[in-house]
Amino acid sequence: MTIRNQKDFAAGLIYLLAGAGFSIGALNYHIGDAARMGPGWFPFWIGILLAAVGLLVAGASVRAGAASEQLQRPKLGAMAWILGAVVLFGLLLQPLGLVLALVALVLVSSRGSHEFAWRGALLNTVVLVVFSIGAFIWGISLQIPLWPSFLMN
């Protein structure tokens, strides 16, 4: 067995491991059955589905007709920008509110792309802010401040 597409094989292994981890973790909860689902039902079956997708993707990477692709070195700078943006969002959400935290998230994480452009990042920011306010504030009524508390007094 020769791995022809290393990218797909690695992705399949990641899916398989994540799915197995979720399914095994869900066994700590009552699973139940289809008629009476317990708290472990959803994560167990989603984990099984994710593991199955992982097997399919990894299996397709060793087919004779699979496109030959090699793994590349991870771009640590891009990963640092994106991880830093997520951490920054978590730190800024309560003191600055959803709108400004999302602005920081999108603008900082956009710097991780080699195709960064201010125009695209700002447009993406507006779309994400509008969607998030609609879905999380109006849609499911999350109690997240929209703006900093010093602006609301």
XYZ file of N, CA and C in Angstrom, residues 21-151:
393
model
N -12.101 9.891 19.288
C -12.011 10.558 20.586
C -13.363 11.035 21.090
N -14.154 11.654 20.209
C -15.486 12.112 20.609
C -16.379 10.927 20.981
N -16.331 9.870 20.196
C -17.173 8.711 20.482
C -16.776 8.042 21.794
N -15.490 7.901 22.023
C -15.034 7.295 23.278
C -15.381 8.204 24.458
N -15.205 9.512 24.280
C -15.572 10.451 25.342
C -17.055 10.435 25.650
N -17.872 10.216 24.641
C -19.324 10.193 24.830
C -19.774 8.975 25.624
N -18.934 7.959 25.688
C -19.304 6.764 26.447
C -19.356 7.040 27.952
N -18.814 8.168 28.389
C -18.896 8.551 29.798
C -20.290 9.053 30.165
N -21.143 9.261 29.172
C -22.501 9.742 29.384
C -23.489 8.652 28.994
N -24.710 8.804 29.451
C -25.762 7.870 29.072
C -26.067 8.075 27.585
N -25.960 7.019 26.786
C -26.192 7.113 25.352
C -27.682 7.054 25.038
N -28.372 6.103 25.617
C -29.794 5.939 25.324
C -29.991 5.262 23.981
N -31.171 5.459 23.414
C -31.467 4.918 22.083
C -32.173 5.981 21.272
N -32.570 5.637 20.063
C -33.153 6.641 19.163
C -34.449 7.234 19.712
N -35.189 6.476 20.478
C -36.443 6.976 21.034
C -36.226 7.825 22.286
N -35.204 7.495 23.073
C -34.902 8.210 24.305
C -33.408 8.524 24.325
N -33.046 9.582 23.634
C -31.638 9.945 23.496
C -31.099 10.524 24.795
N -29.949 10.018 25.176
C -29.266 10.559 26.343
C -28.282 11.649 25.926
N -27.587 12.259 26.884
C -26.656 13.336 26.560
C -25.452 12.874 25.738
N -25.176 11.583 25.713
C -24.060 11.082 24.925
C -24.430 10.663 23.514
N -25.717 10.658 23.191
C -26.180 10.175 21.882
C -25.577 10.972 20.732
N -25.756 12.281 20.755
C -25.299 13.126 19.641
C -23.774 13.082 19.472
N -22.980 13.327 20.542
C -21.522 13.275 20.317
C -21.027 11.892 19.913
N -21.680 10.833 20.400
C -21.253 9.492 20.016
C -21.431 9.270 18.518
N -22.615 9.580 18.001
C -22.883 9.297 16.589
C -22.185 10.290 15.662
N -22.014 11.518 16.086
C -21.232 12.455 15.269
C -19.787 11.988 15.204
N -19.264 11.491 16.313
C -17.910 10.938 16.317
C -17.778 9.745 15.388
N -18.778 8.880 15.398
C -18.768 7.717 14.493
C -18.780 8.184 13.037
N -19.639 9.155 12.723
C -19.707 9.672 11.347
C -18.383 10.327 10.941
N -17.786 11.101 11.847
C -16.510 11.745 11.544
C -15.418 10.707 11.315
N -15.393 9.661 12.127
C -14.413 8.587 11.943
C -14.630 7.875 10.608
N -15.900 7.669 10.226
C -16.191 7.032 8.939
C -15.720 7.901 7.776
N -15.940 9.210 7.876
C -15.441 10.121 6.835
C -13.919 10.046 6.784
N -13.277 9.974 7.947
C -11.824 9.845 7.995
C -11.332 8.592 7.301
N -12.026 7.482 7.524
C -11.654 6.235 6.842
C -11.813 6.369 5.328
N -12.902 7.005 4.891
C -13.120 7.188 3.449
C -12.032 8.077 2.832
N -11.709 9.168 3.502
C -10.710 10.090 2.967
C -9.331 9.430 2.941
N -8.968 8.758 4.031
C -7.667 8.080 4.071
C -7.619 6.944 3.056
N -8.724 6.222 2.912
C -8.773 5.142 1.927
C -8.640 5.648 0.511
N -9.256 6.794 0.219
C -9.158 7.359 -1.126
C -7.743 7.826 -1.435
N -6.968 8.130 -0.402
C -5.604 8.625 -0.640
C -4.637 7.534 -1.074
N -5.005 6.285 -0.907
C -4.122 5.190 -1.307
C -4.592 4.510 -2.594
N -5.691 5.006 -3.176
C -6.169 4.464 -4.451
C -5.133 4.690 -5.542
N -5.182 3.875 -6.536
C -4.247 4.011 -7.654
C -4.494 5.308 -8.422
N -5.724 5.772 -8.488
C -6.044 6.975 -9.245
C -5.970 8.261 -8.429
N -5.518 8.189 -7.190
C -5.466 9.382 -6.342
C -4.385 10.338 -6.843
N -4.700 11.620 -6.801
C -3.721 12.638 -7.200
C -2.552 12.613 -6.222
N -1.355 12.719 -6.760
C -0.166 12.678 -5.917
C 0.107 14.064 -5.329
N 0.032 14.155 -3.993
C 0.316 15.411 -3.298
C 1.149 15.111 -2.068
N 2.122 15.957 -1.824
C 3.000 15.812 -0.665
C 2.583 16.799 0.418
N 2.837 16.427 1.660
C 2.596 17.361 2.761
C 3.639 18.466 2.713
N 3.219 19.659 3.057
C 4.146 20.780 3.138
C 4.361 21.116 4.599
N 5.417 21.854 4.861
C 5.675 22.293 6.228
C 4.562 23.236 6.663
N 4.115 23.115 7.906
C 3.083 24.036 8.376
C 3.621 25.462 8.439
N 2.768 26.400 8.133
C 3.142 27.810 8.189
C 2.867 28.301 9.605
N 3.900 28.307 10.425
C 3.740 28.621 11.838
C 3.317 30.067 12.058
N 3.769 30.975 11.203
C 3.380 32.376 11.337
C 1.880 32.555 11.159
N 1.330 31.922 10.140
C -0.115 32.008 9.896
C -0.891 31.374 11.044
N -0.409 30.238 11.533
C -1.076 29.585 12.652
C -1.045 30.465 13.896
N 0.049 31.161 14.120
C 0.163 32.044 15.287
C -0.814 33.215 15.186
N -0.943 33.800 13.988
C -1.904 34.899 13.814
C -3.320 34.439 14.125
N -3.696 33.280 13.618
C -5.067 32.799 13.786
C -5.336 32.389 15.235
N -4.415 31.652 15.832
C -4.591 31.267 17.230
C -4.592 32.493 18.139
N -3.712 33.435 17.849
C -3.684 34.671 18.626
C -4.977 35.450 18.505
N -5.577 35.451 17.321
C -6.845 36.161 17.120
C -7.963 35.531 17.937
N -7.984 34.210 18.008
C -9.022 33.530 18.788
C -8.844 33.824 20.286
N -7.605 33.787 20.753
C -7.339 34.113 22.158
C -7.719 35.564 22.445
N -7.348 36.447 21.546
C -7.685 37.863 21.709
C -9.203 38.066 21.752
N -9.937 37.378 20.903
C -11.395 37.452 20.918
C -11.940 37.054 22.289
N -11.441 35.939 22.824
C -11.891 35.482 24.141
C -11.595 36.486 25.234
N -10.449 37.137 25.145
C -10.075 38.127 26.156
C -10.868 39.427 26.026
N -11.239 39.790 24.810
C -11.910 41.072 24.568
C -13.427 41.017 24.619
N -14.021 39.833 24.573
C -15.473 39.730 24.452
C -16.219 40.420 25.593
N -15.870 40.146 26.823
C -16.592 40.759 27.940
C -16.300 42.255 28.088
N -15.035 42.666 28.075
C -14.804 44.106 28.288
C -15.215 44.998 27.111
N -15.064 44.524 25.876
C -15.345 45.381 24.719
C -16.644 45.066 23.994
N -17.241 43.929 24.267
C -18.491 43.561 23.614
C -18.256 42.791 22.318
N -19.341 42.238 21.802
C -19.279 41.361 20.628
C -18.772 42.076 19.381
N -19.239 43.268 19.120
C -18.895 43.956 17.876
C -17.392 44.225 17.796
N -16.825 44.843 18.815
C -15.395 45.173 18.764
C -14.512 43.930 18.865
N -14.959 42.918 19.616
C -14.188 41.672 19.695
C -14.161 40.957 18.344
N -15.290 40.981 17.623
C -15.326 40.381 16.286
C -14.456 41.154 15.297
N -14.461 42.466 15.415
C -13.594 43.278 14.550
C -12.140 42.878 14.773
N -11.744 42.764 16.031
C -10.364 42.357 16.339
C -10.086 40.950 15.823
N -11.030 40.035 16.010
C -10.852 38.654 15.559
C -10.588 38.587 14.063
N -11.436 39.220 13.283
C -11.322 39.115 11.830
C -10.072 39.834 11.321
N -9.818 41.015 11.822
C -8.663 41.764 11.311
C -7.340 41.097 11.684
N -7.234 40.596 12.911
C -5.983 39.939 13.317
C -5.813 38.605 12.596
N -6.874 37.810 12.518
C -6.739 36.511 11.854
C -6.515 36.665 10.350
N -7.013 37.734 9.757
C -6.790 37.972 8.328
C -5.319 38.178 8.012
N -4.571 38.654 8.977
C -3.134 38.858 8.768
C -2.391 37.529 8.567
N -3.024 36.424 8.931
C -2.403 35.119 8.758
C -2.407 34.631 7.318
N -3.139 35.294 6.445
C -3.218 34.873 5.050
C -2.184 35.602 4.205
N -1.614 34.898 3.254
C -0.686 35.544 2.323
C -1.440 36.391 1.298
N -2.762 36.242 1.272
C -3.606 37.023 0.357
C -4.304 38.175 1.080
N -3.740 38.624 2.209
C -4.378 39.660 3.020
C -4.585 40.947 2.228
N -5.795 41.494 2.362
C -6.113 42.801 1.801
C -7.090 43.469 2.762
N -6.872 44.736 3.064
C -7.716 45.449 4.015
C -9.167 45.487 3.572
N -9.391 45.681 2.306
C -10.754 45.795 1.786
C -11.555 44.511 2.050
N -10.956 43.374 1.730
C -11.616 42.094 1.956
C -11.821 41.811 3.440
N -10.828 42.161 4.260
C -10.940 41.927 5.699
C -12.056 42.776 6.306
N -12.156 44.027 5.876
C -13.213 44.898 6.405
C -14.600 44.432 5.960
N -14.718 43.992 4.716
C -15.998 43.464 4.231
C -16.374 42.201 5.008
N -15.412 41.335 5.211
C -15.642 40.118 5.983
C -16.061 40.458 7.410
N -15.461 41.485 7.992
C -15.810 41.928 9.341
C -17.265 42.357 9.411
N -17.698 43.176 8.463
C -19.078 43.672 8.458
C -20.060 42.507 8.334
N -19.787 41.593 7.426
C -20.678 40.449 7.219
C -20.746 39.597 8.489
N -19.600 39.321 9.105
C -19.585 38.490 10.304
C -20.282 39.173 11.476
N -20.099 40.461 11.639
C -20.766 41.186 12.727
C -22.276 41.162 12.531
N -22.742 41.451 11.335
C -24.186 41.446 11.069
C -24.769 40.044 11.295
N -24.101 39.032 10.766
C -24.578 37.656 10.943
C -24.595 37.272 12.418
N -23.533 37.595 13.144
C -23.437 37.206 14.554
C -24.490 37.895 15.403
N -24.732 39.170 15.147
C -25.779 39.870 15.899
C -27.132 39.249 15.589
N -27.395 38.970 14.322
C -28.668 38.359 13.949
C -28.850 36.978 14.555
N -27.823 36.152 14.478
C -27.950 34.775 14.940
C -27.891 34.659 16.461
N -26.919 35.309 17.090
C -26.685 35.082 18.509
C -27.437 36.039 19.427
N -27.586 37.278 19.043
C -28.264 38.242 19.903
C -29.772 38.198 19.668
N -30.206 38.335 18.421
C -31.637 38.336 18.124
C -32.186 36.926 17.999
N -31.431 36.036 17.354
C -31.929 34.688 17.081
C -32.073 33.825 18.318
N -31.003 33.635 19.083
C -31.079 32.749 20.250
C -30.910 33.498 21.563
N -30.918 34.809 21.516
C -30.943 35.672 22.714
C -29.804 35.396 23.694
N -28.585 35.240 23.175
C -27.438 35.099 24.074
C -27.225 36.406 24.824
N -26.836 36.278 26.060
C -26.615 37.456 26.899
C -25.158 37.895 26.783
N -24.789 38.372 25.615
C -23.443 38.872 25.343
C -23.567 40.375 25.121
N -22.718 41.155 25.771
C -22.792 42.595 25.520
C -22.379 42.912 24.084
N -23.109 43.819 23.449
C -22.772 44.226 22.084
C -21.621 45.228 22.066
N -21.619 46.130 23.030
C -20.647 47.224 23.071
C -19.988 47.268 24.440
N -18.895 47.977 24.585
C -18.262 48.111 25.897
C -19.233 48.728 26.910
N -19.105 48.330 28.149
C -20.032 48.821 29.168
C -19.899 50.319 29.391
N -18.703 50.891 29.197
C -18.533 52.333 29.412
C -19.266 53.148 28.345
N -19.589 52.557 27.195
C -20.364 53.260 26.170
C -21.870 53.177 26.445
